[in-house]
C-alpha cells in the first residue's frame, strides 16, 4: 500500500489482515487466517507494535 500512498491506523483489536479485508483496502492472498503459512506476511514500514 506504500506504492499507493495509503496509510492505515489499525485498532489494537484487529490484525493488519483483518483490517484490510474488513475495510476492502486491498486484495491480500491469505490461505489460512491463522498466521502460520506466511502467505499474508506484510512488511510494516513504520509504526508501533505492542507485544502482549
PDB file of N, CA, C and O in Angstrom:
ATOM      1  N   UNK A   1       0.809  -1.181   0.000  1.00  0.00           N
ATOM      2  CA  UNK A   1       0.000   0.000   0.000  1.00  0.00           C
ATOM      3  C   UNK A   1       0.858   1.253   0.000  1.00  0.00           C
ATOM      4  O   UNK A   1       0.358   2.315  -0.312  1.00  0.00           O
ATOM      5  N   UNK A   2       2.119   1.104   0.323  1.00  0.00           N
ATOM      6  CA  UNK A   2       3.014   2.257   0.291  1.00  0.00           C
ATOM      7  C   UNK A   2       3.106   2.818  -1.123  1.00  0.00           C
ATOM      8  O   UNK A   2       3.165   4.035  -1.309  1.00  0.00           O
ATOM      9  N   UNK A   3       3.077   1.941  -2.117  1.00  0.00           N
ATOM     10  CA  UNK A   3       3.136   2.400  -3.505  1.00  0.00           C
ATOM     11  C   UNK A   3       1.901   3.195  -3.881  1.00  0.00           C
ATOM     12  O   UNK A   3       1.938   4.021  -4.784  1.00  0.00           O
ATOM     13  N   UNK A   4       0.792   2.962  -3.190  1.00  0.00           N
ATOM     14  CA  UNK A   4      -0.460   3.676  -3.453  1.00  0.00           C
ATOM     15  C   UNK A   4      -0.657   4.858  -2.513  1.00  0.00           C
ATOM     16  O   UNK A   4      -1.704   5.492  -2.519  1.00  0.00           O
ATOM     17  N   UNK A   5       0.323   5.124  -1.673  1.00  0.00           N
ATOM     18  CA  UNK A   5       0.270   6.216  -0.687  1.00  0.00           C
ATOM     19  C   UNK A   5      -0.896   6.052   0.282  1.00  0.00           C
ATOM     20  O   UNK A   5      -1.501   7.008   0.729  1.00  0.00           O
ATOM     21  N   UNK A   6      -1.215   4.803   0.622  1.00  0.00           N
ATOM     22  CA  UNK A   6      -2.278   4.519   1.580  1.00  0.00           C
ATOM     23  C   UNK A   6      -1.646   4.282   2.945  1.00  0.00           C
ATOM     24  O   UNK A   6      -0.718   3.492   3.077  1.00  0.00           O
ATOM     25  N   UNK A   7      -2.136   4.989   3.951  1.00  0.00           N
ATOM     26  CA  UNK A   7      -1.676   4.788   5.314  1.00  0.00           C
ATOM     27  C   UNK A   7      -2.847   4.276   6.140  1.00  0.00           C
ATOM     28  O   UNK A   7      -3.979   4.713   5.966  1.00  0.00           O
ATOM     29  N   UNK A   8      -2.574   3.329   7.017  1.00  0.00           N
ATOM     30  CA  UNK A   8      -3.613   2.743   7.848  1.00  0.00           C
ATOM     31  C   UNK A   8      -3.280   2.908   9.316  1.00  0.00           C
ATOM     32  O   UNK A   8      -2.123   2.848   9.705  1.00  0.00           O
ATOM     33  N   UNK A   9      -4.299   3.081  10.114  1.00  0.00           N
ATOM     34  CA  UNK A   9      -4.148   3.007  11.561  1.00  0.00           C
ATOM     35  C   UNK A   9      -5.043   1.868  12.019  1.00  0.00           C
ATOM     36  O   UNK A   9      -6.264   1.989  12.008  1.00  0.00           O
ATOM     37  N   UNK A  10      -4.416   0.764  12.369  1.00  0.00           N
ATOM     38  CA  UNK A  10      -5.143  -0.449  12.720  1.00  0.00           C
ATOM     39  C   UNK A  10      -5.406  -0.453  14.218  1.00  0.00           C
ATOM     40  O   UNK A  10      -4.499  -0.239  15.014  1.00  0.00           O
ATOM     41  N   UNK A  11      -6.666  -0.707  14.589  1.00  0.00           N
ATOM     42  CA  UNK A  11      -7.010  -0.735  16.009  1.00  0.00           C
ATOM     43  C   UNK A  11      -6.348  -1.931  16.684  1.00  0.00           C
ATOM     44  O   UNK A  11      -5.971  -2.901  16.041  1.00  0.00           O
ATOM     45  N   UNK A  12      -6.203  -1.855  17.981  1.00  0.00           N
ATOM     46  CA  UNK A  12      -5.482  -2.887  18.725  1.00  0.00           C
ATOM     47  C   UNK A  12      -6.224  -4.213  18.799  1.00  0.00           C
ATOM     48  O   UNK A  12      -5.653  -5.226  19.187  1.00  0.00           O
ATOM     49  N   UNK A  13      -7.483  -4.230  18.418  1.00  0.00           N
ATOM     50  CA  UNK A  13      -8.279  -5.452  18.462  1.00  0.00           C
ATOM     51  C   UNK A  13      -8.205  -6.249  17.164  1.00  0.00           C
ATOM     52  O   UNK A  13      -8.735  -7.353  17.088  1.00  0.00           O
ATOM     53  N   UNK A  14      -7.566  -5.697  16.131  1.00  0.00           N
ATOM     54  CA  UNK A  14      -7.523  -6.340  14.811  1.00  0.00           C
ATOM     55  C   UNK A  14      -6.097  -6.621  14.375  1.00  0.00           C
ATOM     56  O   UNK A  14      -5.172  -5.924  14.767  1.00  0.00           O
ATOM     57  N   UNK A  15      -5.949  -7.641  13.532  1.00  0.00           N
ATOM     58  CA  UNK A  15      -4.671  -7.829  12.852  1.00  0.00           C
ATOM     59  C   UNK A  15      -4.676  -6.930  11.620  1.00  0.00           C
ATOM     60  O   UNK A  15      -5.737  -6.434  11.201  1.00  0.00           O
ATOM     61  N   UNK A  16      -3.520  -6.725  11.034  1.00  0.00           N
ATOM     62  CA  UNK A  16      -3.446  -5.925   9.810  1.00  0.00           C
ATOM     63  C   UNK A  16      -4.307  -6.560   8.725  1.00  0.00           C
ATOM     64  O   UNK A  16      -5.060  -5.884   8.031  1.00  0.00           O
ATOM     65  N   UNK A  17      -4.228  -7.882   8.586  1.00  0.00           N
ATOM     66  CA  UNK A  17      -5.010  -8.584   7.578  1.00  0.00           C
ATOM     67  C   UNK A  17      -6.506  -8.403   7.802  1.00  0.00           C
ATOM     68  O   UNK A  17      -7.250  -8.119   6.860  1.00  0.00           O
ATOM     69  N   UNK A  18      -6.975  -8.557   9.039  1.00  0.00           N
ATOM     70  CA  UNK A  18      -8.394  -8.372   9.334  1.00  0.00           C
ATOM     71  C   UNK A  18      -8.859  -6.965   8.957  1.00  0.00           C
ATOM     72  O   UNK A  18      -9.914  -6.791   8.362  1.00  0.00           O
ATOM     73  N   UNK A  19      -8.050  -5.959   9.286  1.00  0.00           N
ATOM     74  CA  UNK A  19      -8.402  -4.579   8.995  1.00  0.00           C
ATOM     75  C   UNK A  19      -8.498  -4.343   7.488  1.00  0.00           C
ATOM     76  O   UNK A  19      -9.449  -3.745   7.000  1.00  0.00           O
ATOM     77  N   UNK A  20      -7.517  -4.840   6.745  1.00  0.00           N
ATOM     78  CA  UNK A  20      -7.501  -4.664   5.291  1.00  0.00           C
ATOM     79  C   UNK A  20      -8.721  -5.324   4.658  1.00  0.00           C
ATOM     80  O   UNK A  20      -9.394  -4.729   3.814  1.00  0.00           O
ATOM     81  N   UNK A  21      -9.025  -6.555   5.060  1.00  0.00           N
ATOM     82  CA  UNK A  21     -10.174  -7.267   4.491  1.00  0.00           C
ATOM     83  C   UNK A  21     -11.495  -6.606   4.871  1.00  0.00           C
ATOM     84  O   UNK A  21     -12.379  -6.445   4.043  1.00  0.00           O
ATOM     85  N   UNK A  22     -11.656  -6.223   6.130  1.00  0.00           N
ATOM     86  CA  UNK A  22     -12.913  -5.639   6.613  1.00  0.00           C
ATOM     87  C   UNK A  22     -13.210  -4.303   5.932  1.00  0.00           C
ATOM     88  O   UNK A  22     -14.353  -3.968   5.677  1.00  0.00           O
ATOM     89  N   UNK A  23     -12.162  -3.539   5.608  1.00  0.00           N
ATOM     90  CA  UNK A  23     -12.338  -2.219   5.005  1.00  0.00           C
ATOM     91  C   UNK A  23     -12.120  -2.206   3.501  1.00  0.00           C
ATOM     92  O   UNK A  23     -12.096  -1.140   2.888  1.00  0.00           O
ATOM     93  N   UNK A  24     -11.939  -3.390   2.890  1.00  0.00           N
ATOM     94  CA  UNK A  24     -11.722  -3.504   1.437  1.00  0.00           C
ATOM     95  C   UNK A  24     -10.639  -2.561   0.936  1.00  0.00           C
ATOM     96  O   UNK A  24     -10.793  -1.906  -0.085  1.00  0.00           O
ATOM     97  N   UNK A  25      -9.535  -2.514   1.675  1.00  0.00           N
ATOM     98  CA  UNK A  25      -8.430  -1.629   1.320  1.00  0.00           C
ATOM     99  C   UNK A  25      -7.621  -2.200   0.161  1.00  0.00           C
ATOM    100  O   UNK A  25      -7.192  -1.472  -0.723  1.00  0.00           O
ATOM    101  N   UNK A  26      -7.416  -3.513   0.165  1.00  0.00           N
ATOM    102  CA  UNK A  26      -6.616  -4.162  -0.867  1.00  0.00           C
ATOM    103  C   UNK A  26      -6.961  -5.645  -0.898  1.00  0.00           C
ATOM    104  O   UNK A  26      -7.554  -6.174   0.044  1.00  0.00           O
ATOM    105  N   UNK A  27      -6.570  -6.301  -1.967  1.00  0.00           N
ATOM    106  CA  UNK A  27      -6.729  -7.741  -2.070  1.00  0.00           C
ATOM    107  C   UNK A  27      -5.452  -8.392  -1.548  1.00  0.00           C
ATOM    108  O   UNK A  27      -4.360  -8.076  -2.013  1.00  0.00           O
ATOM    109  N   UNK A  28      -5.593  -9.261  -0.556  1.00  0.00           N
ATOM    110  CA  UNK A  28      -4.437  -9.906   0.062  1.00  0.00           C
ATOM    111  C   UNK A  28      -4.615 -11.413  -0.041  1.00  0.00           C
ATOM    112  O   UNK A  28      -5.655 -11.943   0.352  1.00  0.00           O
ATOM    113  N   UNK A  29      -3.602 -12.090  -0.563  1.00  0.00           N
ATOM    114  CA  UNK A  29      -3.649 -13.544  -0.631  1.00  0.00           C
ATOM    115  C   UNK A  29      -3.451 -14.105   0.771  1.00  0.00           C
ATOM    116  O   UNK A  29      -2.459 -13.838   1.431  1.00  0.00           O
ATOM    117  N   UNK A  30      -4.411 -14.847   1.248  1.00  0.00           N
ATOM    118  CA  UNK A  30      -4.313 -15.469   2.563  1.00  0.00           C
ATOM    119  C   UNK A  30      -5.028 -16.806   2.506  1.00  0.00           C
ATOM    120  O   UNK A  30      -6.195 -16.873   2.147  1.00  0.00           O
ATOM    121  N   UNK A  31      -4.338 -17.846   2.861  1.00  0.00           N
ATOM    122  CA  UNK A  31      -4.908 -19.182   2.768  1.00  0.00           C
ATOM    123  C   UNK A  31      -5.483 -19.695   4.077  1.00  0.00           C
ATOM    124  O   UNK A  31      -6.314 -20.575   4.090  1.00  0.00           O
ATOM    125  N   UNK A  32      -5.050 -19.152   5.210  1.00  0.00           N
ATOM    126  CA  UNK A  32      -5.428 -19.816   6.461  1.00  0.00           C
ATOM    127  C   UNK A  32      -6.001 -18.899   7.545  1.00  0.00           C
ATOM    128  O   UNK A  32      -6.706 -19.368   8.410  1.00  0.00           O
ATOM    129  N   UNK A  33      -5.668 -17.656   7.557  1.00  0.00           N
ATOM    130  CA  UNK A  33      -6.063 -16.715   8.612  1.00  0.00           C
ATOM    131  C   UNK A  33      -5.534 -17.109   9.989  1.00  0.00           C
ATOM    132  O   UNK A  33      -5.984 -16.610  10.998  1.00  0.00           O
ATOM    133  N   UNK A  34      -4.583 -18.006  10.036  1.00  0.00           N
ATOM    134  CA  UNK A  34      -4.009 -18.424  11.310  1.00  0.00           C
ATOM    135  C   UNK A  34      -2.621 -17.832  11.533  1.00  0.00           C
ATOM    136  O   UNK A  34      -2.082 -17.942  12.621  1.00  0.00           O
ATOM    137  N   UNK A  35      -2.021 -17.243  10.499  1.00  0.00           N
ATOM    138  CA  UNK A  35      -0.702 -16.656  10.656  1.00  0.00           C
ATOM    139  C   UNK A  35       0.441 -17.646  10.652  1.00  0.00           C
ATOM    140  O   UNK A  35       1.538 -17.332  11.074  1.00  0.00           O
ATOM    141  N   UNK A  36       0.187 -18.844  10.168  1.00  0.00           N
ATOM    142  CA  UNK A  36       1.204 -19.886  10.208  1.00  0.00           C
ATOM    143  C   UNK A  36       1.936 -20.032   8.879  1.00  0.00           C
ATOM    144  O   UNK A  36       3.146 -20.142   8.833  1.00  0.00           O
ATOM    145  N   UNK A  37       1.212 -19.990   7.769  1.00  0.00           N
ATOM    146  CA  UNK A  37       1.794 -20.343   6.470  1.00  0.00           C
ATOM    147  C   UNK A  37       2.681 -19.247   5.883  1.00  0.00           C
ATOM    148  O   UNK A  37       3.577 -19.523   5.111  1.00  0.00           O
ATOM    149  N   UNK A  38       2.421 -17.984   6.197  1.00  0.00           N
ATOM    150  CA  UNK A  38       3.262 -16.901   5.715  1.00  0.00           C
ATOM    151  C   UNK A  38       2.818 -16.252   4.416  1.00  0.00           C
ATOM    152  O   UNK A  38       3.441 -15.309   3.963  1.00  0.00           O
ATOM    153  N   UNK A  39       1.730 -16.722   3.772  1.00  0.00           N
ATOM    154  CA  UNK A  39       1.324 -16.122   2.500  1.00  0.00           C
ATOM    155  C   UNK A  39       0.864 -14.680   2.667  1.00  0.00           C
ATOM    156  O   UNK A  39       0.917 -13.905   1.727  1.00  0.00           O
ATOM    157  N   UNK A  40       0.408 -14.322   3.851  1.00  0.00           N
ATOM    158  CA  UNK A  40      -0.111 -12.968   4.051  1.00  0.00           C
ATOM    159  C   UNK A  40       0.890 -12.060   4.761  1.00  0.00           C
ATOM    160  O   UNK A  40       0.541 -10.974   5.198  1.00  0.00           O
ATOM    161  N   UNK A  41       2.141 -12.486   4.901  1.00  0.00           N
ATOM    162  CA  UNK A  41       3.136 -11.661   5.585  1.00  0.00           C
ATOM    163  C   UNK A  41       3.221 -10.286   4.945  1.00  0.00           C
ATOM    164  O   UNK A  41       3.243 -10.152   3.733  1.00  0.00           O
ATOM    165  N   UNK A  42       3.265  -9.277   5.778  1.00  0.00           N
ATOM    166  CA  UNK A  42       3.292  -7.898   5.327  1.00  0.00           C
ATOM    167  C   UNK A  42       4.408  -7.153   6.039  1.00  0.00           C
ATOM    168  O   UNK A  42       4.531  -7.248   7.258  1.00  0.00           O
ATOM    169  N   UNK A  43       5.214  -6.422   5.293  1.00  0.00           N
ATOM    170  CA  UNK A  43       6.262  -5.627   5.894  1.00  0.00           C
ATOM    171  C   UNK A  43       5.654  -4.321   6.403  1.00  0.00           C
ATOM    172  O   UNK A  43       4.929  -3.647   5.684  1.00  0.00           O
ATOM    173  N   UNK A  44       5.933  -3.984   7.646  1.00  0.00           N
ATOM    174  CA  UNK A  44       5.468  -2.723   8.206  1.00  0.00           C
ATOM    175  C   UNK A  44       6.571  -1.696   8.009  1.00  0.00           C
ATOM    176  O   UNK A  44       7.714  -1.899   8.427  1.00  0.00           O
ATOM    177  N   UNK A  45       6.247  -0.597   7.326  1.00  0.00           N
ATOM    178  CA  UNK A  45       7.240   0.417   7.029  1.00  0.00           C
ATOM    179  C   UNK A  45       7.538   1.305   8.225  1.00  0.00           C
ATOM    180  O   UNK A  45       8.678   1.707   8.434  1.00  0.00           O
ATOM    181  N   UNK A  46       6.525   1.623   9.018  1.00  0.00           N
ATOM    182  CA  UNK A  46       6.743   2.371  10.245  1.00  0.00           C
ATOM    183  C   UNK A  46       5.525   2.230  11.119  1.00  0.00           C
ATOM    184  O   UNK A  46       4.447   1.861  10.661  1.00  0.00           O
ATOM    185  N   UNK A  47       5.687   2.523  12.378  1.00  0.00           N
ATOM    186  CA  UNK A  47       4.566   2.434  13.310  1.00  0.00           C
ATOM    187  C   UNK A  47       4.981   1.782  14.598  1.00  0.00           C
ATOM    188  O   UNK A  47       6.145   1.464  14.816  1.00  0.00           O
ATOM    189  N   UNK A  48       4.023   1.589  15.448  1.00  0.00           N
ATOM    190  CA  UNK A  48       4.256   0.992  16.749  1.00  0.00           C
ATOM    191  C   UNK A  48       3.627  -0.381  16.811  1.00  0.00           C
ATOM    192  O   UNK A  48       2.555  -0.599  16.282  1.00  0.00           O
ATOM    193  N   UNK A  49       4.281  -1.289  17.478  1.00  0.00           N
ATOM    194  CA  UNK A  49       3.703  -2.604  17.715  1.00  0.00           C
ATOM    195  C   UNK A  49       3.695  -2.858  19.219  1.00  0.00           C
ATOM    196  O   UNK A  49       4.599  -2.452  19.928  1.00  0.00           O
ATOM    197  N   UNK A  50       2.660  -3.480  19.683  1.00  0.00           N
ATOM    198  CA  UNK A  50       2.541  -3.822  21.094  1.00  0.00           C
ATOM    199  C   UNK A  50       2.607  -5.325  21.238  1.00  0.00           C
ATOM    200  O   UNK A  50       1.886  -6.042  20.558  1.00  0.00           O
ATOM    201  N   UNK A  51       3.468  -5.808  22.096  1.00  0.00           N
ATOM    202  CA  UNK A  51       3.576  -7.233  22.337  1.00  0.00           C
ATOM    203  C   UNK A  51       2.915  -7.533  23.673  1.00  0.00           C
ATOM    204  O   UNK A  51       3.141  -6.844  24.647  1.00  0.00           O
ATOM    205  N   UNK A  52       2.050  -8.542  23.710  1.00  0.00           N
ATOM    206  CA  UNK A  52       1.402  -8.932  24.963  1.00  0.00           C
ATOM    207  C   UNK A  52       1.811 -10.315  25.354  1.00  0.00           C
ATOM    208  O   UNK A  52       2.125 -11.132  24.606  1.00  0.00           O
TER     209      UNK A  52
END
